[in-house]
Coordinates of C-alpha atoms and ligand atoms in Angstrom, one line a residue:
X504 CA 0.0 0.0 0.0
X505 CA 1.7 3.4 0.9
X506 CA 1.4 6.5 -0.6
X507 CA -1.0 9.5 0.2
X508 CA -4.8 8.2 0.2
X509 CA -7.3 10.2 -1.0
X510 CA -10.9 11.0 1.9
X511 CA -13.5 9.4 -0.5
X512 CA -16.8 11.2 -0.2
X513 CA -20.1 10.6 -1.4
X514 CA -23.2 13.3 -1.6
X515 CA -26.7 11.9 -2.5
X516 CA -28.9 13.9 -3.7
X517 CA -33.0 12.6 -4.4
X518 CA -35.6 14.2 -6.4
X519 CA -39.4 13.7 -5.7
X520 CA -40.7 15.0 -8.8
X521 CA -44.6 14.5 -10.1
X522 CA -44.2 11.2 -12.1
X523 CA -40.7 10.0 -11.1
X524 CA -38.3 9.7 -8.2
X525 CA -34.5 10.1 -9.0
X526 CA -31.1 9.2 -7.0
X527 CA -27.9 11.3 -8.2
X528 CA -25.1 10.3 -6.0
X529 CA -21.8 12.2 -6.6
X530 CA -18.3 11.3 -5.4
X531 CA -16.3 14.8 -4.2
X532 CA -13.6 14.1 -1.8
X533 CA -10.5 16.6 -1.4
X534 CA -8.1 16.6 -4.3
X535 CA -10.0 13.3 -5.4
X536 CA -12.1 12.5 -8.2
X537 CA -15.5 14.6 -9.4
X538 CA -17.5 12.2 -10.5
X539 CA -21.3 11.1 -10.8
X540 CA -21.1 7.7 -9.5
X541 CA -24.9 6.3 -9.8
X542 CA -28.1 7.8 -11.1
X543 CA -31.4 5.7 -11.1
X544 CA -34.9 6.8 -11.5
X545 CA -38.5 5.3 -11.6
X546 CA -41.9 6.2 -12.2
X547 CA -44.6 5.8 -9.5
X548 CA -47.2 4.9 -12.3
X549 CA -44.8 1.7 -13.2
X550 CA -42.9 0.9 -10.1
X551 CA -45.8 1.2 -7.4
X552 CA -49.2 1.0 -9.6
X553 CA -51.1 0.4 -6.3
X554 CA -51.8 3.6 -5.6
X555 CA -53.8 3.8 -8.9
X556 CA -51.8 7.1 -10.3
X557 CA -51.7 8.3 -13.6
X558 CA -48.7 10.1 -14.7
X559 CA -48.4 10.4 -10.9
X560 CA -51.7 12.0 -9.6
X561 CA -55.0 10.3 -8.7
X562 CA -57.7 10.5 -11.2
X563 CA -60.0 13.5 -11.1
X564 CA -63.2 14.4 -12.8
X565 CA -62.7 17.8 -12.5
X566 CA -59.6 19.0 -14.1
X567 CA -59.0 21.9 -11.7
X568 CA -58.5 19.5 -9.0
X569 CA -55.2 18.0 -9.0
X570 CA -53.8 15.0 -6.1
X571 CA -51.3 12.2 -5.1
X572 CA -50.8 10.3 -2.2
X573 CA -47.9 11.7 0.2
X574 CA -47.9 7.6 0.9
X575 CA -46.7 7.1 -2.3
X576 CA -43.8 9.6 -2.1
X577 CA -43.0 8.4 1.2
X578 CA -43.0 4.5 0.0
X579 CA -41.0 5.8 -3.0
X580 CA -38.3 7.2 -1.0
X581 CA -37.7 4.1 1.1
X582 CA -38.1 1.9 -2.3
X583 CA -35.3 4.1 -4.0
X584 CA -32.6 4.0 -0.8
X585 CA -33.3 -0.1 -1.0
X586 CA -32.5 -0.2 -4.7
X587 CA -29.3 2.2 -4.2
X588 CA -27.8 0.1 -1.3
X589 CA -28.1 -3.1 -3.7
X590 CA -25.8 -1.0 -6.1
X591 CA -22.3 -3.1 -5.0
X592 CA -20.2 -0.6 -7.3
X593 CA -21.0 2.4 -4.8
X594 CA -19.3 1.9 -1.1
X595 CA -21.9 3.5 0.4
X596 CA -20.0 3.8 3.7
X597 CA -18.4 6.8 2.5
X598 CA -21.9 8.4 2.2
X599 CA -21.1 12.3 4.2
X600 CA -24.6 14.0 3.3
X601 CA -27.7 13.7 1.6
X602 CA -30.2 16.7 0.7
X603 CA -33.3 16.3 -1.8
X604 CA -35.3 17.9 -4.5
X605 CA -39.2 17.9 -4.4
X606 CA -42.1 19.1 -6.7
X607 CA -43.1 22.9 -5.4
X608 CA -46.2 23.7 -4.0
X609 CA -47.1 20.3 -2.8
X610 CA -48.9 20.3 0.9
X611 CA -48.6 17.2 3.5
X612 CA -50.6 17.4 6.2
X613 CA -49.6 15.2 9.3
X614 CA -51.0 14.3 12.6
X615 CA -49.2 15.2 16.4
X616 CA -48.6 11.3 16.4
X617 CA -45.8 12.3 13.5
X618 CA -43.7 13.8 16.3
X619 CA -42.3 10.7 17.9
X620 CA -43.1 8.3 15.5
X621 CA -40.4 10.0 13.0
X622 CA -38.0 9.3 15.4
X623 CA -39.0 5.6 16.4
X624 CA -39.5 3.9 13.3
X625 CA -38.7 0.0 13.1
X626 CA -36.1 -0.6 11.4
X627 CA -37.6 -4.0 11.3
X628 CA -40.6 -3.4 9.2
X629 CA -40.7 -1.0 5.7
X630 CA -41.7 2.4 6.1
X631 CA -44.8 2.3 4.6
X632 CA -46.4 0.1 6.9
X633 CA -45.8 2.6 9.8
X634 CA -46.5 5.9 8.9
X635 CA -50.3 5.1 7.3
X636 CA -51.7 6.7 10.1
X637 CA -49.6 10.1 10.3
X638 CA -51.8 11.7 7.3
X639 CA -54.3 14.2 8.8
X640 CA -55.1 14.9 5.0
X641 CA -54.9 11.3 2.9
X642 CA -53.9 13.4 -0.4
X643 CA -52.2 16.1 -1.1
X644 CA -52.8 19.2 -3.5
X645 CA -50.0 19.4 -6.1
X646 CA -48.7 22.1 -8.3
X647 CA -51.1 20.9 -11.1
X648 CA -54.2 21.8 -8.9
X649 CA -55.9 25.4 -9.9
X650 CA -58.7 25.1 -7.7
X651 CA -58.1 27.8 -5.4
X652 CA -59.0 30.8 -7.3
X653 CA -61.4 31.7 -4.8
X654 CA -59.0 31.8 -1.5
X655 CA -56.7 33.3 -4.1
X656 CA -58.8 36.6 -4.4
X657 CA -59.3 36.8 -0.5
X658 CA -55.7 36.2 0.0
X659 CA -54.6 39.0 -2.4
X660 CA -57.5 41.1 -0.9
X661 CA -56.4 40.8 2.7
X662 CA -52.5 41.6 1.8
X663 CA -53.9 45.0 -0.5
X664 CA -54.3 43.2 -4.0
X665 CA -51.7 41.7 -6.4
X666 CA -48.4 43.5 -6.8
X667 CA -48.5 44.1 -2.8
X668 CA -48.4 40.5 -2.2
X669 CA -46.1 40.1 -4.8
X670 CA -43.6 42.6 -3.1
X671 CA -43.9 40.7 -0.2
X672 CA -43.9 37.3 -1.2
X673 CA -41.9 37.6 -4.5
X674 CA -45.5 36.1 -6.7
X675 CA -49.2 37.2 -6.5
X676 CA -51.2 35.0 -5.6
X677 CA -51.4 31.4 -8.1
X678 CA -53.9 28.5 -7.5
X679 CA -50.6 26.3 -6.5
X680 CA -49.0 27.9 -4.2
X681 CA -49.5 26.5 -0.9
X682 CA -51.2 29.2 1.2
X683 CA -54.7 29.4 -0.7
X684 CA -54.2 25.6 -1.0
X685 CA -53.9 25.4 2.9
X686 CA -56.7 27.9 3.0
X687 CA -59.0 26.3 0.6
X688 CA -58.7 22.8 2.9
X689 CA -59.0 24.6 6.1
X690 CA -62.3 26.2 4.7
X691 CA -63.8 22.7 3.3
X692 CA -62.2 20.8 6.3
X693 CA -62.1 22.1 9.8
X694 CA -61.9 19.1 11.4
X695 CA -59.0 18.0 9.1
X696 CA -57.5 20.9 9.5
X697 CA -57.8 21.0 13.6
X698 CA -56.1 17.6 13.6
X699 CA -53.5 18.7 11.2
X700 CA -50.6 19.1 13.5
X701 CA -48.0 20.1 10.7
X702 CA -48.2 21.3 7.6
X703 CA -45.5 20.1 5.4
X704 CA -44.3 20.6 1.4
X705 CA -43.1 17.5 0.2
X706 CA -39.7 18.6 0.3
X707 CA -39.7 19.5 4.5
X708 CA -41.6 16.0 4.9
X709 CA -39.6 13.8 2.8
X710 CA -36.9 15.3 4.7
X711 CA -38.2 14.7 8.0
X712 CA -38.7 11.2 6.9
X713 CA -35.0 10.9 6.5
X714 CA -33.8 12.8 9.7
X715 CA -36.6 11.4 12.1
X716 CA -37.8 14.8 13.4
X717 CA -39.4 17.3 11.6
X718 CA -37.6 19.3 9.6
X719 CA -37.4 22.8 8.8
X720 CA -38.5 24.1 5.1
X721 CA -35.9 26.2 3.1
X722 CA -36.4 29.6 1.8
X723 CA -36.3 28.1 -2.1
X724 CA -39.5 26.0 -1.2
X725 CA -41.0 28.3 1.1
X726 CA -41.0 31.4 -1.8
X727 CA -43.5 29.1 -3.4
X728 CA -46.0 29.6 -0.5
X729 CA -47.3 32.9 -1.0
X730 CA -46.6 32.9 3.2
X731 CA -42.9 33.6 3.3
X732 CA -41.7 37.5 3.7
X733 CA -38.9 37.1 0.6
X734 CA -36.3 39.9 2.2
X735 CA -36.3 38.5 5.2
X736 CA -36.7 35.0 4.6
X737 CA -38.9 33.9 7.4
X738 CA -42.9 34.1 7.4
X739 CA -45.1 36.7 6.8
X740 CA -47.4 37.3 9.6
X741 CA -50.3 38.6 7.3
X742 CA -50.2 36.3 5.1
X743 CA -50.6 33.6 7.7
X744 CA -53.4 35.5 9.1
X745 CA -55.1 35.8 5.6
X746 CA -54.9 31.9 5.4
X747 CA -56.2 30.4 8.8
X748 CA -56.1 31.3 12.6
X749 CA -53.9 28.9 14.0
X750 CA -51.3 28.4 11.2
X751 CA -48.2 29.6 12.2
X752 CA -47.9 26.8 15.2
X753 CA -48.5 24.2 12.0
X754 CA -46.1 25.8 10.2
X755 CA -42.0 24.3 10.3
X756 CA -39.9 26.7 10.7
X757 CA -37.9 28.2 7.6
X758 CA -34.5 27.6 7.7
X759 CA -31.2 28.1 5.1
X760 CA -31.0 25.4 2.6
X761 CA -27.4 24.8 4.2
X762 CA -28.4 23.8 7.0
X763 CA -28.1 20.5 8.5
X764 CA -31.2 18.8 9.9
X765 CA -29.6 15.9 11.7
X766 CA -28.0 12.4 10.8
X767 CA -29.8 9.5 9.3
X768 CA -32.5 8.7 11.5
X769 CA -31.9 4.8 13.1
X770 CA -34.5 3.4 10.3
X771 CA -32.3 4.2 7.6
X772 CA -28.8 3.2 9.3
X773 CA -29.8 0.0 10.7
X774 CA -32.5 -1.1 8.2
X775 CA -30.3 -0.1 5.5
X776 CA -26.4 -0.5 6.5
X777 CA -26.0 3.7 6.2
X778 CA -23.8 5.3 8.0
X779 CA -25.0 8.1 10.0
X780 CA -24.8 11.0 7.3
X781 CA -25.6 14.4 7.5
X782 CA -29.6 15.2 6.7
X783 CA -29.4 18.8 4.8
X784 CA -32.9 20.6 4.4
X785 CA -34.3 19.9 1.0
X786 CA -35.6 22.2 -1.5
X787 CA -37.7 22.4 -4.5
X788 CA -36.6 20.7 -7.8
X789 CA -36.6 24.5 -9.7
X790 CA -34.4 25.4 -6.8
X791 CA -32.0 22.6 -7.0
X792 CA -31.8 22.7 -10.5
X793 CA -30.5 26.2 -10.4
X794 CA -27.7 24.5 -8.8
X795 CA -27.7 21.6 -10.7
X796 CA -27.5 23.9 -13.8
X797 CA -24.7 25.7 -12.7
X798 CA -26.4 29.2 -12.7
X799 CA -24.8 30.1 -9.5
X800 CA -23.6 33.5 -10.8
X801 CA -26.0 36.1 -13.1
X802 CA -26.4 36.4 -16.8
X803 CA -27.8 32.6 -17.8
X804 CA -30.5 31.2 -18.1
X805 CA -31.8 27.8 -17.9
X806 CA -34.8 26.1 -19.5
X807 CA -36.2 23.0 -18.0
X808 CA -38.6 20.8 -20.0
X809 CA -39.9 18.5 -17.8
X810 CA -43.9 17.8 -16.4
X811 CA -43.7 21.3 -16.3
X812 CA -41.6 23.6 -18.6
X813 CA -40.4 26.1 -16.2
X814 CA -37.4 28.9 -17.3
X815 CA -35.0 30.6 -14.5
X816 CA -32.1 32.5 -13.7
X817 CA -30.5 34.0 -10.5
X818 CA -31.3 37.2 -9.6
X819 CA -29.1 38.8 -7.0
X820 CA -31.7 41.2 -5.8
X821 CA -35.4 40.2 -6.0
X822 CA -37.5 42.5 -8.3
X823 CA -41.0 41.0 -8.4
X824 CA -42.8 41.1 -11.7
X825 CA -45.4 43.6 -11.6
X826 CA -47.6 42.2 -14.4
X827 CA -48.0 39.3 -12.0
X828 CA -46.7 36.9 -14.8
X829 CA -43.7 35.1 -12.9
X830 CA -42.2 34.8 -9.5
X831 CA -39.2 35.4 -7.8
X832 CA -37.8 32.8 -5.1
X833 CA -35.1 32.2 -3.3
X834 CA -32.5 30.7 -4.2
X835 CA -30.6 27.8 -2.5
X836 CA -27.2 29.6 -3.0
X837 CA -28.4 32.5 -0.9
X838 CA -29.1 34.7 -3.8
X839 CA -32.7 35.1 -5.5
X840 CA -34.0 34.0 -8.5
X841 CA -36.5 34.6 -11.4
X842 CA -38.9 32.2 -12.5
X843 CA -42.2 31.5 -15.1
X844 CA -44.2 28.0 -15.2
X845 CA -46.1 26.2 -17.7
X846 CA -48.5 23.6 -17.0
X847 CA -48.7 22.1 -20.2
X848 CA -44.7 20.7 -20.6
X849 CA -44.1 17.1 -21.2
X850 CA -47.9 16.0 -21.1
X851 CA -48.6 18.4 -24.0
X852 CA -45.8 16.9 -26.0
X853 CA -46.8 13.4 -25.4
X854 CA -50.7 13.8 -26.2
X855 CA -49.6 15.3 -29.5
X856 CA -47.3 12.6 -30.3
X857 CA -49.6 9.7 -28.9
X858 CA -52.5 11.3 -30.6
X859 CA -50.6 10.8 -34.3
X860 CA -49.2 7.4 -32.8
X861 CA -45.7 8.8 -33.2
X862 CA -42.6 7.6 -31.6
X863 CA -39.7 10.6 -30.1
X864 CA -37.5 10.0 -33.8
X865 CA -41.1 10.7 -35.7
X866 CA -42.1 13.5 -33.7
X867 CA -38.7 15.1 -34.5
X868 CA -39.2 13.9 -38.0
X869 CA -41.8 15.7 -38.3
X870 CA -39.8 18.8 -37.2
X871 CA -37.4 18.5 -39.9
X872 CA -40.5 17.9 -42.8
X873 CA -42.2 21.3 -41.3
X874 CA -41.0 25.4 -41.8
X875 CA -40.2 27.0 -38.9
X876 CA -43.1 29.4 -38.2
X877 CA -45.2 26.8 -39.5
X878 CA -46.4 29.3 -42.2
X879 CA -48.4 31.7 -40.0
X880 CA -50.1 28.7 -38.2
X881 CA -50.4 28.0 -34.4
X882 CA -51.8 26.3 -31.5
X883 CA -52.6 27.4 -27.8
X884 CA -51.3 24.2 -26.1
X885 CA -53.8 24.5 -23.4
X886 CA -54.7 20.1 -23.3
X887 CA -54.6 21.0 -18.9
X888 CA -55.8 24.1 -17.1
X889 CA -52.7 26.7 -18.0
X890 CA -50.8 28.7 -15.2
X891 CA -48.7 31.1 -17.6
X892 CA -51.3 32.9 -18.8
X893 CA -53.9 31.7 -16.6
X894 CA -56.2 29.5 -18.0
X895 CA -58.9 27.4 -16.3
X896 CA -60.9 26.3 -18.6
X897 CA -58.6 23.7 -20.5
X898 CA -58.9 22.8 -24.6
X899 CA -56.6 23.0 -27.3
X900 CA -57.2 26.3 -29.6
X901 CA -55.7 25.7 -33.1
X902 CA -55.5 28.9 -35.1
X903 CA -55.2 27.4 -39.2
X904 CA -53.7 24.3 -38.3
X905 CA -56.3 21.7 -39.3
X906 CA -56.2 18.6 -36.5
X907 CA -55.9 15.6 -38.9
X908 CA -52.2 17.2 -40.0
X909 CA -49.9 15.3 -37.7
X910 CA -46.9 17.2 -38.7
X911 CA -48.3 21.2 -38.3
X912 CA -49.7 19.9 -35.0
X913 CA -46.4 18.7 -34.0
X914 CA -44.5 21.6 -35.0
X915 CA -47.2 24.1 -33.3
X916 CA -46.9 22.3 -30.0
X917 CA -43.0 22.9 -29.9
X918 CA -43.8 26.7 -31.3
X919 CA -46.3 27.5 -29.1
X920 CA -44.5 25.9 -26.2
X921 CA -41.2 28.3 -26.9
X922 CA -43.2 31.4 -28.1
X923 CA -44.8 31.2 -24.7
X924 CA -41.3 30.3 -22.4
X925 CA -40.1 33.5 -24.7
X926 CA -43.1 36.1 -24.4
X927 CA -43.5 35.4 -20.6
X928 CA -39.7 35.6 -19.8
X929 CA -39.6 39.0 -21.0
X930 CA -41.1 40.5 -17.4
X931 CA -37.2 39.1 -15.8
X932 CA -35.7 42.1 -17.9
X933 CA -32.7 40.3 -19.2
X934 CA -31.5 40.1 -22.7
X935 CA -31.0 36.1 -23.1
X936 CA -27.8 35.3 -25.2
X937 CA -27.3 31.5 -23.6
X938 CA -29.4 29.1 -22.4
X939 CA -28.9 25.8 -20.8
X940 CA -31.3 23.4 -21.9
X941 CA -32.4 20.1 -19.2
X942 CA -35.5 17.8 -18.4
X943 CA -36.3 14.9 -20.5
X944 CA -37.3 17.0 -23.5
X945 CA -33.5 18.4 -23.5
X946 CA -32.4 15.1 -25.0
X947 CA -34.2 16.0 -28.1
X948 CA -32.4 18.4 -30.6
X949 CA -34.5 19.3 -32.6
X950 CA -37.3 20.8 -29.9
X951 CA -33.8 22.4 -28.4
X952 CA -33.3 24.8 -32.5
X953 CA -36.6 25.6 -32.1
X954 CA -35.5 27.2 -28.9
X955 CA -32.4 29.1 -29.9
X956 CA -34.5 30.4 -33.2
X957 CA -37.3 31.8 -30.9
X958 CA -35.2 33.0 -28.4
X959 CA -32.0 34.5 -30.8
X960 CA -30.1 32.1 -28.2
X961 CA -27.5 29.7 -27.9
X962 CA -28.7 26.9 -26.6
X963 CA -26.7 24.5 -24.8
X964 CA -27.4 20.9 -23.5
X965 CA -25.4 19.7 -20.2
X966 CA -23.9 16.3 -19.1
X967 CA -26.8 14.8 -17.1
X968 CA -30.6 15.9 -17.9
X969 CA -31.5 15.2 -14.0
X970 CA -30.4 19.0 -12.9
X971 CA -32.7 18.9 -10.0
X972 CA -30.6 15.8 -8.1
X973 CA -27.7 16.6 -9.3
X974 CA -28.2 20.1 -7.5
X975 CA -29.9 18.4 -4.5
X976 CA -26.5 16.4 -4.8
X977 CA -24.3 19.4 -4.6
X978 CA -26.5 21.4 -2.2
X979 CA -25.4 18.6 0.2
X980 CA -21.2 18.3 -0.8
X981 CA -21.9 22.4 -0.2
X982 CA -23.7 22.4 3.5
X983 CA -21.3 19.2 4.7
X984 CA -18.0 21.7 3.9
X985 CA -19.5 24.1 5.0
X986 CA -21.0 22.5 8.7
X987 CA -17.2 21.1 8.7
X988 CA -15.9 24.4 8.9
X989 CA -14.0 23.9 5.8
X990 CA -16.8 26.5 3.4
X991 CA -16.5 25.8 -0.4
X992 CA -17.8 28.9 -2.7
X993 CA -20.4 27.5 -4.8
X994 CA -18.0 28.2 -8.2
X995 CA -16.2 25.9 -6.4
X996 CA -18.4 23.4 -5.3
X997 CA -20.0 23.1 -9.2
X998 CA -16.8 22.7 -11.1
X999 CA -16.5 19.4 -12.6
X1000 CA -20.3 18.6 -12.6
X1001 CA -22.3 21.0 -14.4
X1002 CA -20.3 21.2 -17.8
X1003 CA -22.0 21.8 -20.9
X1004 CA -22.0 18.7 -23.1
X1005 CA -18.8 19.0 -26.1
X1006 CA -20.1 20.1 -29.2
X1007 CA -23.8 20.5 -27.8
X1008 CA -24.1 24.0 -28.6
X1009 CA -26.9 24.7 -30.8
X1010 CA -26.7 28.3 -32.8
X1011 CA -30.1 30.3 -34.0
X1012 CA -30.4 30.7 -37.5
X1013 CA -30.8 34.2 -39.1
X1014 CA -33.8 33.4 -40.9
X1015 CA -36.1 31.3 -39.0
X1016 CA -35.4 34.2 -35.6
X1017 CA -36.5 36.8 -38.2
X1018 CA -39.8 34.5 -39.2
X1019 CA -40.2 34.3 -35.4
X1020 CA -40.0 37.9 -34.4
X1021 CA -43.1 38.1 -36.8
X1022 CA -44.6 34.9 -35.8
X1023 CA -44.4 35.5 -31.7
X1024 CA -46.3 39.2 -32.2
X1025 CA -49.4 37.2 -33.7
X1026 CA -49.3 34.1 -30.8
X1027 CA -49.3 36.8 -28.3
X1028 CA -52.3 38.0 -29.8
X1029 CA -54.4 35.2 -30.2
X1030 CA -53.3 33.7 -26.5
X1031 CA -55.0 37.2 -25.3
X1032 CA -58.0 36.3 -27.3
X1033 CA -57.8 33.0 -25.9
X1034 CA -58.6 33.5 -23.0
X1035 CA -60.8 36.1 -23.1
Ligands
XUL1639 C1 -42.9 25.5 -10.0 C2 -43.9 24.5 -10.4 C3 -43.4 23.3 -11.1 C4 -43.2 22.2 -10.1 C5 -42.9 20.9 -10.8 O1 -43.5 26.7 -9.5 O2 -45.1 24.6 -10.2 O3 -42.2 23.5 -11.8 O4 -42.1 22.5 -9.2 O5 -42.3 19.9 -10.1

């Protein structure tokens, strides 16, 4: 043997996202390698189809209304650490910290019993046979839901309207955000709500799973509350107020996303062989993928086509929109950041390319066979209820494009998609020269031109298309240096991991951006008379 040995160290990072759940586990030791070692992923529909989910959420007659079960996430969680341990490549004895990604907006409502029965789980027996009891609420409102317009209205009326809640909280008030959710269910249920002894987001509970207490929630997740005072990062006492007497004692804490919750709770280390690594507070997947993208400094911009398509960029001071379009959040690096959301992302996509019976290489077939700008023609993409602009009532409106033409359909979903990431970006105020592309869509080249061309962009794709772990990943290398004493800056902490895939870059071409400065003018007119 001999010679100098190198501190292995291994960061996990998990992502609870609508249909999926990740693992990213990195390997970041000092003056050792910076590497990825193990990334796995499966979807609740397929992996655990007894909870009767369809893309992840529970059927619903009404389309505002949108649910899963928080069992589900919670049996997911324990599923994924049992498949990771199996992996005999990874020593996972070297495992320092682990943080997580989760869905925004998401609510979990638990029980008083949840207080000691976090921290005395049987390691004997899996998870999901002990914790069926906790839920005060059995599912849980997601980002999807737009059913709260109502306590929407009351909320912005109580805080003095729109842009003043927006200057506090960093959004106006959106059917998702947890505080007219909590509102709404505290309204329809008093008695659930009376026995609801904490109210979680999937990220705080998920993480309280793993530390056996419960945890606080970080200022990245909390901005998508509509209850969190954004300058000062803790909560607003109006806002609670405007949502339901009582809420504030229901309410974790906020806390940095650096800090560290606790160690693996008992469950985990004995059930599972782990040792007893760091818990860090988990954040929200748009969050984490800042940091996964690598956008710790100003000037990029990231796109992110996933369940939802969602485009952000760090912000160092927040400046709310004042058209109520987007939001501002925290970031997990401390800073702030800017951020607009599409419901109709990767479900769009697929019900266009189901409906022609397409596969991925004829859908971008049919890219190639079409003009871009699709000769004047478009669609409003609107198969769900729409956040960005704010449609409730959900239906496809096609503007010339007959519905039998498989190709013009394809083409105007991917137009109509970037159009709308393009028109309702423009509130952030930055002129967008690069943009990193991720989510499952990013694979796909083709959607990715159509992107540069609308935007006059580069667009580039990076190494790994799960940003969000990766950046719940590093979030957790970040707070372990940091609780050591030993702080890394976050240029620092990135390097190595968030590198643009070689010869990736995608370049707008003069022509189609000049058909598209045209072309955008006309979608933004007929989404206004869309929803009108
Ligand atoms: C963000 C949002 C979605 C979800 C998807 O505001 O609603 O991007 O976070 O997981």
């Amino acid at each position: 043997m001999g010679g100098s040995t190198v501190a292995v160290a291994i960061y996990l990072g998990l992502d609870s996202s609508t249909q999926s759940v990740t693992a990213t586990a990195i390997e970041a030791g000092d003056g050792g390698r910076r590497t990825i070692l193990f990334e796995r992923s499966f979807r609740y529909d397929e992996a655990m189809p007894e909870y009767g989910t369809r893309y992840g959420v529970l059927p619903s007659s009404d389309p505002t209304i949108v649910h899963a079960p928080p069992l589900m996430w919670s049996h997911a969680l324990d599923r994924m650490i049992d498949e990771l341990v199996r992996d005999a490549d990874v020593d996972w004895s070297a495992l320092r910290a682990i943080s997580g990604s989760a869905q925004q907006h998401g609510s979990v409502y638990v029980n008083a019993l949840a207080r000691g029965r976090l921290g005395s789980l049987e390691p004997g027996l899996p998870l999901v046979e002990q914790i069926g009891d906790l839920f005060s609420r059995r599912t849980s409102p997601i980002w999807m839901d737009s059913s709260t317009s109502f306590d929407c209205g009351a909320m912005e009326t109580a805080l003095g309207g729109p842009r003043a809640l927006a200057n506090l909280t960093g959004s106006r008030a959106f059917e998702r955000f947890t505080g007219p959710q909590i509102r709404k269910f505290a309204r329809e249920d008093p008695d659930g709500f009376a026995s609801t002894d904490r109210v979680h987001l999937v990220s705080s509970w998920l993480a309280s799973l793993l530390a056996g207490r419960h945890v606080a929630i970080d200022p990245g997740d909390g901005s998508g509350m509509n209850l969190m005072d954004l300058a000062h990062k803790r909560w607003a006492p109006d806002a609670l107020r405007a949502v339901a007497p009582g809420l504030e004692a229901k309410l974790p804490p906020i806390e940095d996303s650096w800090s560290v919750a606790g160690t693996l709770s008992p469950y985990w280390t004995k059930r599972y062989n782990l040792p007893p690594a760091r818990v860090v507070v988990w954040s929200g997947d748009n969050p984490c993928s800042l940091v996964g993208t690598g956008l710790v400094s100003e000037g990029l911009v990231a796109v992110s086509l996933g369940t939802s398509d969602t485009i952000f960029g760090i912000m160092p001071t927040p400046r709310p929109s004042q058209d109520g379009t987007g939001h501002v959040f925290a970031s997990p690096t401390g800073a702030y950041m800017g951020m607009t959301v599409f419901k109709n992302g990767s479900l769009a996509r697929e019900r266009i390319r189901d409906a022609y019976g397409m596969s991925w290489a004829d859908f971008s077939a049919a890219l190639g066979r079409t003009p871009p700008a699709n000769q004047g023609r478009t669609l409003l993409p609107w198969f769900d209820p729409e956040i960005t602009p704010l449609v409730l009532t959900p239906g496809v409106r096609r503007h010339q494009i007959d519905a039998s033409d498989a190709d013009a359909n394809v083409r105007g979903v991917v137009e109509a998609q970037m159009m709308a990431l393009a028109l309702h970006s423009r509130w952030m105020g930055v002129r967008i020269r690069k943009i990193y592309a991720t989510g499952g869509a990013a694979a796909n080249r083709d959607i990715l031109q159509v992107m540069a061309d609308v935007f006059e962009a580069e667009v580039l794709q990076l190494e790994t298309g799960n940003s969000a772990a990766l950046g719940a990943a590093l979030r957790a290398f970040h707070a372990d240096r940091l609780a050591d004493g030993r702080p890394l800056p976050w240029e620092e902490v990135i390097a190595g991991f968030v590198t643009p895939k070689s010869d990736s870059k995608l370049k707008p071409h003069a022509g189609h951006v000049a058909a598209y400065k045209k072309l955008i003018e006309t979608y933004a007119e007929r989404e206004r008379a869309g929803i009108s």
